[in-house]
Coordinates of C-alpha atoms in Angstrom, one line a residue:
M35 CA 17.6 5.0 -20.1
A36 CA 16.6 8.5 -21.0
V37 CA 18.0 11.8 -19.7
C38 CA 16.7 15.2 -18.7
T39 CA 19.1 18.1 -19.4
C40 CA 18.9 20.0 -16.2
P41 CA 21.5 20.8 -13.6
P42 CA 21.5 18.7 -10.5
R43 CA 19.6 20.9 -8.1
V44 CA 17.8 19.5 -5.1
F45 CA 14.8 20.9 -3.3
T46 CA 13.4 19.7 0.0
S47 CA 9.8 18.6 0.0
S48 CA 8.6 20.2 3.2
Q49 CA 9.9 22.8 5.6
P50 CA 9.0 23.6 9.2
G51 CA 6.7 26.4 9.9
P52 CA 3.8 27.9 8.0
R53 CA 3.4 27.0 4.3
P54 CA 3.0 29.8 1.8
R55 CA 0.0 29.7 -0.5
L56 CA 0.6 28.5 -4.1
A57 CA 0.4 31.3 -6.6
G58 CA 2.1 29.8 -9.7
R59 CA 1.3 31.1 -13.2
I60 CA 2.6 30.2 -16.6
D61 CA 4.7 33.0 -18.1
A62 CA 3.5 33.0 -21.7
T63 CA 6.0 35.8 -22.6
A64 CA 9.1 33.7 -21.6
P65 CA 11.5 33.3 -24.5
F66 CA 11.5 29.9 -26.3
H67 CA 14.9 28.2 -26.2
G68 CA 14.2 25.1 -28.3
L69 CA 12.7 21.7 -27.5
S70 CA 15.4 20.9 -24.9
S71 CA 14.3 23.9 -22.9
L72 CA 11.1 24.5 -21.0
I73 CA 9.3 27.9 -20.8
L74 CA 7.4 27.5 -17.5
R75 CA 8.3 30.1 -14.8
F76 CA 6.9 29.9 -11.3
P77 CA 7.6 31.8 -8.1
P78 CA 10.6 30.2 -6.2
N79 CA 8.5 29.0 -3.3
F80 CA 6.3 26.9 -5.6
V81 CA 8.8 24.1 -5.8
R82 CA 9.1 24.1 -2.0
Q83 CA 5.4 23.2 -1.8
L84 CA 5.6 20.2 -4.0
S85 CA 6.5 16.9 -2.4
T86 CA 9.8 15.4 -3.5
K87 CA 8.2 12.0 -3.5
A88 CA 5.3 13.4 -5.5
R89 CA 7.8 14.3 -8.2
R90 CA 9.2 10.7 -8.1
N91 CA 6.6 8.0 -7.3
C92 CA 4.1 8.2 -10.1
S93 CA 5.1 7.0 -13.5
N94 CA 4.3 10.3 -15.2
I95 CA 4.0 12.6 -12.2
G96 CA 2.8 15.9 -13.7
V97 CA 4.1 19.4 -13.6
A98 CA 6.4 19.1 -10.5
Q99 CA 9.5 17.9 -12.3
I100 CA 8.8 20.2 -15.2
V101 CA 8.7 23.2 -12.9
A102 CA 11.9 22.2 -11.1
A103 CA 13.8 21.5 -14.4
S104 CA 12.4 24.7 -16.0
W105 CA 13.3 26.9 -13.1
S106 CA 16.9 25.5 -13.1
N107 CA 17.2 25.8 -16.9
N108 CA 15.8 29.3 -17.1
N109 CA 17.9 30.6 -14.2
S110 CA 21.1 28.9 -15.5
N111 CA 20.8 29.3 -19.2
S112 CA 18.3 31.9 -20.3
G113 CA 19.6 35.0 -18.6
I114 CA 16.6 35.4 -16.4
P115 CA 17.9 36.4 -13.0
A116 CA 17.1 34.2 -10.0
A117 CA 15.0 35.7 -7.3
P118 CA 16.9 36.0 -4.0
S119 CA 14.5 33.6 -2.3
A120 CA 15.1 31.0 -5.0
T121 CA 18.9 31.2 -4.5
A122 CA 18.4 30.9 -0.7
V123 CA 16.2 27.9 -1.0
D124 CA 18.4 26.2 -3.5
A125 CA 21.6 26.9 -1.5
A126 CA 20.1 25.6 1.7
A127 CA 18.7 22.5 0.1
T128 CA 22.0 21.7 -1.7
A129 CA 24.0 22.3 1.5
A130 CA 21.7 20.1 3.6
I131 CA 21.5 17.3 1.1
P132 CA 24.6 16.6 -1.0
V133 CA 24.2 15.1 -4.5
D134 CA 25.9 11.8 -5.1
P135 CA 28.2 12.4 -8.1
A136 CA 28.1 8.7 -8.9
K137 CA 24.5 9.1 -9.8
L138 CA 25.2 11.8 -12.4
S139 CA 26.2 11.2 -16.0
A140 CA 29.8 11.8 -17.1
G141 CA 28.8 15.2 -18.5
G142 CA 27.8 16.3 -15.0
D143 CA 24.7 18.1 -16.3
E144 CA 22.3 15.3 -17.1
A145 CA 20.1 13.7 -14.5
V146 CA 19.0 10.1 -15.2
F147 CA 15.3 9.3 -15.6
E148 CA 14.4 5.7 -14.6
N149 CA 11.1 4.4 -15.9
D150 CA 10.1 7.9 -17.2
V151 CA 10.1 9.3 -13.7
Q152 CA 13.0 9.0 -11.4
L153 CA 15.6 11.7 -11.2
E154 CA 18.6 9.8 -10.0
A155 CA 20.4 13.0 -9.2
L156 CA 17.9 13.5 -6.4
P157 CA 18.9 11.4 -3.4
D158 CA 16.3 9.4 -1.5
L159 CA 14.9 11.8 1.0
K160 CA 12.7 11.4 4.1
E161 CA 10.2 14.2 4.3
A162 CA 11.4 16.8 6.7
S163 CA 8.3 16.9 8.8
F164 CA 7.0 18.4 12.0
L165 CA 4.7 15.4 12.4
S166 CA 5.9 12.4 14.5
S167 CA 2.9 10.0 14.5
D168 CA 1.3 7.7 12.0
G169 CA -2.1 9.2 12.8
S170 CA -0.9 12.7 11.7
L171 CA 0.8 11.3 8.7
A172 CA -2.3 9.5 7.6
I173 CA -4.1 12.8 7.6
H174 CA -1.5 15.1 6.1
A175 CA 1.0 13.1 4.0
G176 CA 0.6 13.9 0.3
E177 CA -1.5 16.9 1.1
R178 CA -0.4 19.5 3.7
L179 CA 3.1 18.0 3.4
G180 CA 3.1 18.8 -0.3
R181 CA 0.9 17.8 -3.2
G182 CA 1.2 18.3 -6.9
I183 CA -2.3 19.9 -7.3
V184 CA -2.3 23.7 -7.0
T185 CA -5.4 24.5 -4.8
D186 CA -6.4 26.3 -1.7
A187 CA -8.8 23.6 -0.8
I188 CA -8.2 21.5 2.3
T189 CA -9.5 18.4 0.6
T190 CA -7.8 17.0 -2.5
P191 CA -9.7 17.6 -5.7
V192 CA -10.9 14.7 -7.8
V193 CA -9.3 15.0 -11.2
N194 CA -11.8 13.2 -13.4
T195 CA -10.0 12.9 -16.7
S196 CA -9.0 10.0 -18.9
A197 CA -6.2 11.9 -20.7
Y198 CA -4.0 14.9 -20.4
F199 CA -3.2 17.4 -23.2
F200 CA 0.1 19.0 -24.3
K201 CA 0.1 22.7 -25.1
K202 CA 2.1 22.2 -28.3
T203 CA 3.9 19.4 -30.2
G204 CA 7.2 20.5 -28.9
D205 CA 6.1 19.8 -25.3
L206 CA 4.9 16.3 -26.5
I207 CA 8.3 15.6 -28.1
D208 CA 10.1 16.7 -25.0
F209 CA 8.0 14.3 -23.0
K210 CA 8.5 11.4 -25.4
E211 CA 12.3 12.0 -25.4
K212 CA 12.3 12.1 -21.6
R213 CA 13.4 15.7 -21.2
A214 CA 10.2 16.5 -19.4
T215 CA 7.6 14.5 -17.4
S216 CA 3.9 14.9 -17.5
F217 CA 0.7 13.0 -17.0
E218 CA -0.3 11.5 -20.3
Y219 CA -3.1 9.0 -20.0
G220 CA -5.3 8.0 -17.1
R221 CA -4.0 4.5 -16.9
Y222 CA -0.5 5.7 -16.2
G223 CA -1.3 8.1 -13.4
N224 CA -3.7 10.7 -11.9
P225 CA -3.1 13.6 -9.5
T226 CA -5.7 12.4 -7.1
T227 CA -4.3 8.8 -6.9
V228 CA -0.8 10.2 -6.4
V229 CA -2.0 11.6 -3.0
V230 CA -3.1 8.1 -1.9
E231 CA 0.3 6.7 -2.9
E232 CA 2.1 9.5 -0.9
K233 CA 0.1 8.8 2.2
I234 CA 0.7 5.0 2.1
S235 CA 4.4 5.6 1.4
A236 CA 4.7 7.8 4.4
L237 CA 3.0 5.3 6.6
E238 CA 5.1 2.3 5.3
G239 CA 8.4 4.2 5.2
A240 CA 8.5 3.3 1.5
E241 CA 10.3 5.0 -1.4
S242 CA 7.4 4.4 -3.7
T243 CA 3.8 3.1 -3.6
M244 CA 1.6 2.1 -6.5
I245 CA -2.2 2.1 -6.1
L246 CA -4.3 -0.4 -8.2
A247 CA -7.9 -1.3 -8.7
S248 CA -8.0 -4.1 -6.1
G249 CA -5.9 -6.1 -3.7
M250 CA -5.9 -9.1 -5.9
C251 CA -4.8 -6.9 -8.8
A252 CA -1.8 -5.8 -6.6
S253 CA -0.8 -9.4 -5.7
T254 CA -1.2 -10.8 -9.2
V255 CA 0.6 -8.0 -11.0
M256 CA 3.4 -8.1 -8.5
L257 CA 3.9 -11.9 -8.9
M258 CA 3.9 -11.7 -12.7
A259 CA 6.3 -8.7 -12.8
L260 CA 8.9 -10.1 -10.4
V261 CA 8.9 -13.8 -11.0
P262 CA 10.4 -14.9 -14.3
A263 CA 9.0 -17.6 -16.5
G264 CA 10.1 -20.9 -15.1
G265 CA 10.8 -19.3 -11.7
H266 CA 10.0 -20.6 -8.2
I267 CA 8.2 -19.0 -5.3
V268 CA 7.5 -20.0 -1.7
T269 CA 4.3 -19.2 0.0
T270 CA 2.3 -20.4 3.0
T271 CA -0.5 -22.8 3.7
D272 CA -2.8 -20.3 5.3
C273 CA -3.7 -17.5 2.9
Y274 CA -6.6 -15.8 1.0
R275 CA -8.1 -18.5 -1.2
K276 CA -8.1 -16.5 -4.4
T277 CA -4.3 -15.9 -4.0
R278 CA -3.9 -19.6 -3.6
I279 CA -5.9 -20.3 -6.7
F280 CA -3.8 -17.9 -8.7
I281 CA -0.5 -19.5 -7.5
E282 CA -1.8 -23.0 -8.0
T283 CA -3.6 -22.7 -11.3
I284 CA -2.4 -19.6 -13.2
L285 CA 1.3 -19.3 -12.5
P286 CA 2.0 -22.9 -13.6
K287 CA 0.9 -21.8 -17.1
M288 CA 4.0 -19.6 -17.1
G289 CA 6.2 -22.4 -15.8
I290 CA 6.3 -20.9 -12.3
T291 CA 6.2 -23.5 -9.5
A292 CA 5.7 -23.0 -5.8
T293 CA 6.6 -24.5 -2.5
I294 CA 3.9 -24.2 0.2
I295 CA 5.0 -24.2 3.8
D296 CA 3.5 -23.6 7.2
P297 CA 3.9 -20.0 8.2
A298 CA 6.2 -20.9 11.1
D299 CA 8.2 -23.6 9.4
V300 CA 11.6 -21.9 9.0
K301 CA 13.3 -25.2 8.2
A302 CA 11.0 -25.8 5.2
L303 CA 11.8 -22.3 3.9
E304 CA 15.5 -23.0 4.2
S305 CA 15.1 -26.3 2.3
A306 CA 13.1 -24.6 -0.4
L307 CA 15.8 -21.9 -0.8
N308 CA 18.5 -24.6 -1.0
E309 CA 16.6 -26.8 -3.4
H310 CA 15.3 -24.2 -5.8
K311 CA 16.3 -20.9 -7.3
V312 CA 13.6 -19.0 -5.4
S313 CA 12.7 -15.6 -6.9
L314 CA 10.2 -14.6 -4.2
F315 CA 8.8 -15.5 -0.8
F316 CA 5.2 -14.2 -0.6
T317 CA 3.0 -14.5 2.4
E318 CA 0.4 -12.8 4.5
S319 CA 1.2 -11.8 8.1
P320 CA -1.1 -12.2 9.9
T321 CA -2.7 -14.8 7.6
N322 CA -6.3 -15.3 6.5
P323 CA -8.3 -16.7 8.3
F324 CA -6.2 -18.1 11.2
L325 CA -4.1 -15.0 11.8
R326 CA -0.8 -16.8 11.8
C327 CA 2.3 -14.6 11.9
V328 CA 5.6 -14.9 10.0
D329 CA 8.9 -13.8 11.4
I330 CA 9.5 -11.1 8.8
K331 CA 13.0 -10.2 10.0
L332 CA 14.2 -13.8 10.0
V333 CA 12.7 -14.9 6.7
S334 CA 14.0 -11.7 5.0
E335 CA 17.5 -12.5 6.2
L336 CA 17.3 -16.1 4.9
C337 CA 15.8 -15.1 1.6
H338 CA 18.2 -12.3 0.9
K339 CA 21.2 -14.6 1.4
K340 CA 19.9 -16.6 -1.5
G341 CA 18.9 -13.6 -3.6
A342 CA 15.2 -14.0 -3.1
L343 CA 12.8 -11.1 -2.6
V344 CA 10.3 -11.0 0.3
C345 CA 6.8 -9.6 -0.1
I346 CA 4.4 -9.4 2.8
D347 CA 0.7 -9.0 2.5
G348 CA 0.0 -6.8 5.5
T349 CA -3.7 -6.3 5.0
F350 CA -4.7 -7.8 8.3
A351 CA -2.0 -5.9 10.1
T352 CA -2.5 -2.4 8.5
P353 CA 0.5 0.0 8.1
L354 CA -0.1 1.2 11.7
N355 CA 0.2 -2.2 13.4
Q356 CA 3.2 -3.5 11.5
K357 CA 6.0 -2.1 9.4
A358 CA 7.0 -4.9 7.1
L359 CA 9.6 -2.9 5.2
A360 CA 11.4 -1.8 8.4
L361 CA 11.5 -5.5 9.4
G362 CA 13.4 -6.3 6.2
A363 CA 10.8 -7.1 3.6
D364 CA 11.3 -5.8 0.1
L365 CA 7.7 -5.1 -0.6
V366 CA 4.4 -4.9 1.3
V367 CA 1.0 -5.2 -0.4
H368 CA -2.4 -4.3 1.0
S369 CA -6.0 -4.8 0.0
A370 CA -6.8 -1.1 0.5
T371 CA -10.4 -2.2 0.3
K372 CA -10.1 -3.2 4.0
Y373 CA -8.6 -1.0 6.8
I374 CA -7.0 1.6 4.6
G375 CA -10.3 2.6 2.9
G376 CA -12.1 1.6 6.0
H377 CA -15.7 2.3 5.0
N378 CA -16.8 -0.8 3.0
D379 CA -17.3 1.5 0.0
V380 CA -14.3 1.2 -2.3
L381 CA -12.1 -1.4 -4.0
A382 CA -8.3 -0.8 -4.2
G383 CA -4.9 -2.4 -3.7
C384 CA -1.4 -1.1 -3.2
I385 CA 2.2 -2.1 -3.4
S386 CA 5.0 -0.3 -1.4
G387 CA 8.7 -0.7 -1.5
S388 CA 11.8 0.5 -3.2
L389 CA 11.4 2.7 -6.3
K390 CA 13.3 0.2 -8.4
L391 CA 11.0 -2.7 -7.6
V392 CA 7.8 -0.7 -7.7
S393 CA 8.8 0.7 -11.0
E394 CA 9.2 -2.8 -12.4
I395 CA 5.8 -3.7 -11.3
R396 CA 4.3 -0.4 -12.5
T397 CA 5.6 -1.0 -16.0
L398 CA 3.6 -4.2 -16.2
H399 CA 0.6 -2.6 -14.5
H400 CA 0.5 0.1 -17.3
I401 CA 0.2 -2.7 -19.8
L402 CA -2.4 -4.8 -18.0
G403 CA -4.6 -1.9 -16.8
G404 CA -6.4 -2.2 -13.5
A405 CA -6.0 1.5 -12.8
L406 CA -7.8 3.0 -9.8
N407 CA -10.5 5.5 -10.6
P408 CA -9.8 8.9 -9.1
N409 CA -13.2 8.9 -7.4
A410 CA -12.2 5.7 -5.6
A411 CA -8.9 7.4 -4.7
Y412 CA -10.8 10.3 -3.1
L413 CA -12.7 7.8 -1.0
I414 CA -9.5 6.2 0.2
I415 CA -8.0 9.6 1.0
R416 CA -11.0 10.5 3.1
G417 CA -11.0 7.1 4.8
M418 CA -7.3 7.4 5.7
K419 CA -8.0 10.6 7.7
T420 CA -9.5 8.4 10.5
L421 CA -7.3 5.3 9.9
H422 CA -5.5 5.6 13.3
L423 CA -8.7 6.2 15.2
R424 CA -10.5 3.3 13.6
V425 CA -7.6 0.9 14.0
Q426 CA -7.1 1.9 17.7
Q427 CA -10.8 1.1 18.4
Q428 CA -10.7 -2.1 16.4
N429 CA -7.5 -3.3 18.1
S430 CA -9.1 -2.7 21.5
T431 CA -12.4 -4.3 20.8
A432 CA -10.9 -7.4 19.1
S433 CA -8.4 -7.9 21.9
R434 CA -11.0 -7.7 24.6
M435 CA -13.5 -9.9 22.8
A436 CA -10.9 -12.5 22.0
K437 CA -10.3 -13.0 25.7
I438 CA -14.0 -13.2 26.5
L439 CA -14.6 -15.7 23.6
E440 CA -11.7 -17.9 24.7
A441 CA -13.2 -18.2 28.2
H442 CA -16.8 -19.0 26.9
P443 CA -17.9 -22.6 27.2
K444 CA -19.6 -22.5 23.8
V445 CA -16.5 -21.5 21.9
A446 CA -14.1 -24.3 21.1
H447 CA -11.1 -22.4 20.0
V448 CA -10.0 -18.7 19.3
Y449 CA -7.4 -17.6 16.8
Y450 CA -6.0 -14.2 17.6
P451 CA -2.3 -13.2 17.8
G452 CA -3.0 -11.1 20.9
L453 CA -3.8 -14.2 22.9
P454 CA -1.0 -16.1 24.7
S455 CA -2.5 -19.3 23.3
H456 CA -1.7 -18.2 19.8
P457 CA 1.3 -20.1 18.4
E458 CA 3.0 -16.9 17.3
H459 CA 2.0 -14.7 20.2
Q460 CA 5.5 -13.8 21.3
L461 CA 6.5 -13.1 17.7
A462 CA 3.4 -10.8 17.2
K463 CA 4.4 -8.9 20.3
R464 CA 7.8 -8.3 18.9
Q465 CA 6.9 -7.2 15.4
M466 CA 3.4 -5.7 15.8
T467 CA 2.2 -2.7 17.8
G468 CA -1.4 -3.9 17.7
F469 CA -3.0 -7.2 16.9
G470 CA -5.8 -6.1 14.5
G471 CA -9.5 -6.0 14.5
V472 CA -10.3 -9.6 13.2
V473 CA -10.9 -12.6 15.5
S474 CA -11.5 -16.1 14.1
F475 CA -13.0 -18.7 16.4
E476 CA -14.7 -22.1 16.3
I477 CA -18.1 -22.6 17.8
D478 CA -18.6 -25.7 19.9
G479 CA -20.9 -27.3 17.4
D480 CA -21.5 -28.3 13.8
L481 CA -22.3 -26.4 10.6
M482 CA -26.0 -25.8 11.5
T483 CA -25.2 -24.8 15.1
T484 CA -22.7 -22.2 13.7
I485 CA -25.3 -21.0 11.2
K486 CA -27.7 -20.5 14.1
F487 CA -25.2 -18.4 16.0
V488 CA -24.3 -16.3 13.0
D489 CA -28.0 -15.7 12.1
A490 CA -28.7 -14.6 15.7
L491 CA -26.2 -11.8 15.6
R492 CA -27.9 -8.4 15.1
I493 CA -25.0 -5.9 14.6
P494 CA -22.6 -7.4 12.1
Y495 CA -23.5 -7.9 8.5
I496 CA -23.0 -11.4 7.0
A497 CA -20.6 -10.5 4.2
P498 CA -17.1 -11.0 2.8
S499 CA -14.3 -8.5 3.5
F500 CA -13.2 -6.9 6.8
G501 CA -11.7 -3.8 8.2
G502 CA -14.5 -1.4 7.8
C503 CA -16.5 0.8 10.2
E504 CA -19.3 -1.8 10.2
S505 CA -18.7 -5.1 11.9
I506 CA -18.8 -8.1 9.5
V507 CA -19.1 -11.8 10.2
D508 CA -18.8 -14.8 7.9
Q509 CA -18.5 -18.5 8.1
P510 CA -15.6 -19.4 5.8
A511 CA -16.9 -22.9 5.1
I512 CA -19.8 -21.2 3.4
M513 CA -18.6 -17.8 2.3
S514 CA -15.3 -18.8 0.7
Y515 CA -15.2 -22.7 0.4
W516 CA -18.8 -23.8 -0.2
D517 CA -17.9 -25.1 -3.6
L518 CA -15.6 -27.7 -2.0
S519 CA -16.7 -30.8 -0.2
Q520 CA -16.3 -31.0 3.6
S521 CA -13.3 -33.3 3.3
E522 CA -11.7 -30.9 0.8
R523 CA -12.3 -27.9 3.1
I524 CA -10.6 -29.7 6.0
T525 CA -7.4 -30.1 3.9
Y526 CA -7.2 -26.3 4.2
G527 CA -8.0 -26.3 7.9
I528 CA -11.5 -24.9 7.3
K529 CA -14.0 -26.5 9.7
D530 CA -17.7 -26.1 9.4
N531 CA -17.8 -24.3 12.8
L532 CA -15.2 -21.7 12.0
V533 CA -16.3 -18.0 12.2
R534 CA -14.3 -14.9 11.2
F535 CA -15.5 -11.8 12.9
S536 CA -14.3 -8.4 11.8
F537 CA -14.9 -5.8 14.5
G538 CA -16.0 -2.4 13.3
V539 CA -16.0 0.8 15.3
E540 CA -19.3 0.2 17.1
D541 CA -19.4 0.5 20.9
F542 CA -17.6 -2.4 22.7
E543 CA -20.5 -3.1 25.1
D544 CA -23.0 -3.2 22.3
L545 CA -20.9 -5.7 20.4
K546 CA -20.2 -7.8 23.5
A547 CA -23.9 -8.0 24.3
D548 CA -24.8 -9.0 20.8
I549 CA -22.3 -11.8 20.7
M550 CA -23.3 -13.0 24.1
Q551 CA -26.9 -13.2 23.3
A552 CA -26.2 -15.0 20.0
L553 CA -24.1 -17.6 21.9
E554 CA -27.0 -18.1 24.2
T555 CA -29.2 -19.2 21.3
I556 CA -27.1 -22.3 20.6

C-alpha cells in the first residue's frame, strides 16, 4: 500500500448554482521542492470543478488528484499564500464533510492510496447535485457535474492517445512511488472513458464503475477476479448462452465449479450455500431470453450471511428500470452495447459496485486488456443523453404489445415480467420501475411457421442484440442455438417457435401494424 504525502483536505465535487469556467494554467515559475512535492498551481476554483469520483474511480485518473495534492502541499509547505476563496472552499468542505481519522495513517499527514488511485482520507461522497432524476443524471453526470478534462466544449472530447507523457523524470518517479497519480498507458485509463464510468456510477448509485470492451469481457473478467481457484459459484438456468459456456467449459479449467438453479428456486440457493463454500452468486435479472426475475434483496441477504458476493447482470433491466445495488447486490454488470449505448453502433461492457471490489477486478483487467476505445466511449456518452427517453418509449411499447400478443390466437405463450401471467410479475413490480423493451413469445406453430412470421416482418431487423433504437427480432433456436440438435435445445427450454422481439423507438402503431400483418401470414 503506497502513500501520498499531502494533508487530508476534502473538496466537494459539485456545488449548487452556476459553475465558473475553468482557467487553470501550470505555473512554470513555481519553486521546486524535491520529488515529494509537486509544482502545479491552479486557481482555487479549479478543484471545485473536478468530480470527486473522477479523482477516485479510474485506476490512474489524471491530473485531478495531482492538482488537489499540489494545492494542499504548496499552500501548507511552500510559503505560497492561499487565496481567500481557496480557504473558504476548503473550510466549507471540511466542515461539511468530516474526515475519518481511522482512515489516516499514524503520522496524520499521509493519505492512503489503494490500487494506485483511492485517497482513503476522502470519505465516500454522494455528489451534491441540483439534479433529482435519472434522466438528468444520464445527461450531465461526469460532465456538467464535473469532469477531469479542461474544456469549454459542451460535449466531451475524444482523447485519442495510447500513452501519456511525463514532463520530467521526477514526475515519473513520483507517480511510480505513489506520491502522485496520472494517466500512464491507454489500457489503464482514458479521460473520455472516465466520463462514461462517472455517468453509469451516478445512475447505479455506485462508488466505482469500470468500462470494458464488451459485456462478455465484463462478466468473464469479474468471475476470474473474484472467484478463487477451486472456488464455487451459483448461477441460474436461464442466461445468455456465451456466459453459460464460459461457466461450464472455461471455469472448470481453474478448478471452479458451479451449481445451476432455477431463478426462483430459493431453496436450491440455500442448499448450495450450505453444501459449498460459495464465492459468488451470479445471475441475470431479468434473464435471457425468458425474462425471469430474481429476488435480489432476498438472495443478497442469504448470500451475505454465508460470505458470498452477489453480482447481477442488469442488461435487460437497464440502470433506469432497476437498481440492483440498492436492493443489496454487491456488483451489477451490463452489456453497454444494448440499452446504455442504445444505437446498435458500439460494443462495451461495464461493472459497477464498491471501490474495493471494482479495484480488484480492474487490476486483472489491466493485465488481460480488453480496454474500451475512447471513440467507442464517446458514442456511449452520446447515447446515454437519450437513455431515459428511449427506455420510456421501449417500456411503453413492449408492455402494450405484450398484452396484445398474449390475447392473439396465433401466439401460444408470452414471456414478459409486466404481464400478470409471468411467474415473477409481483416480484418485478416490487423491484423494477419499468419492465424493459424486450418481449419473448412462442408462435402457435413449428420452426417453419415461425420463420415465415419472422420473415414477414418489415420493421425489425433479423439480428442478434437488443436495446437499440431500431427494433430487432430473432429466433433463438436459429440465432443462438442452431449448432445444437432440437432435443439439446429443448434442455435449455429453447423451442423452435420461440421469438425474441426487442422493441426500438419506432412509433407504436407502426410496430403493432407490422406484427399484426406478419401474424396474418401464418
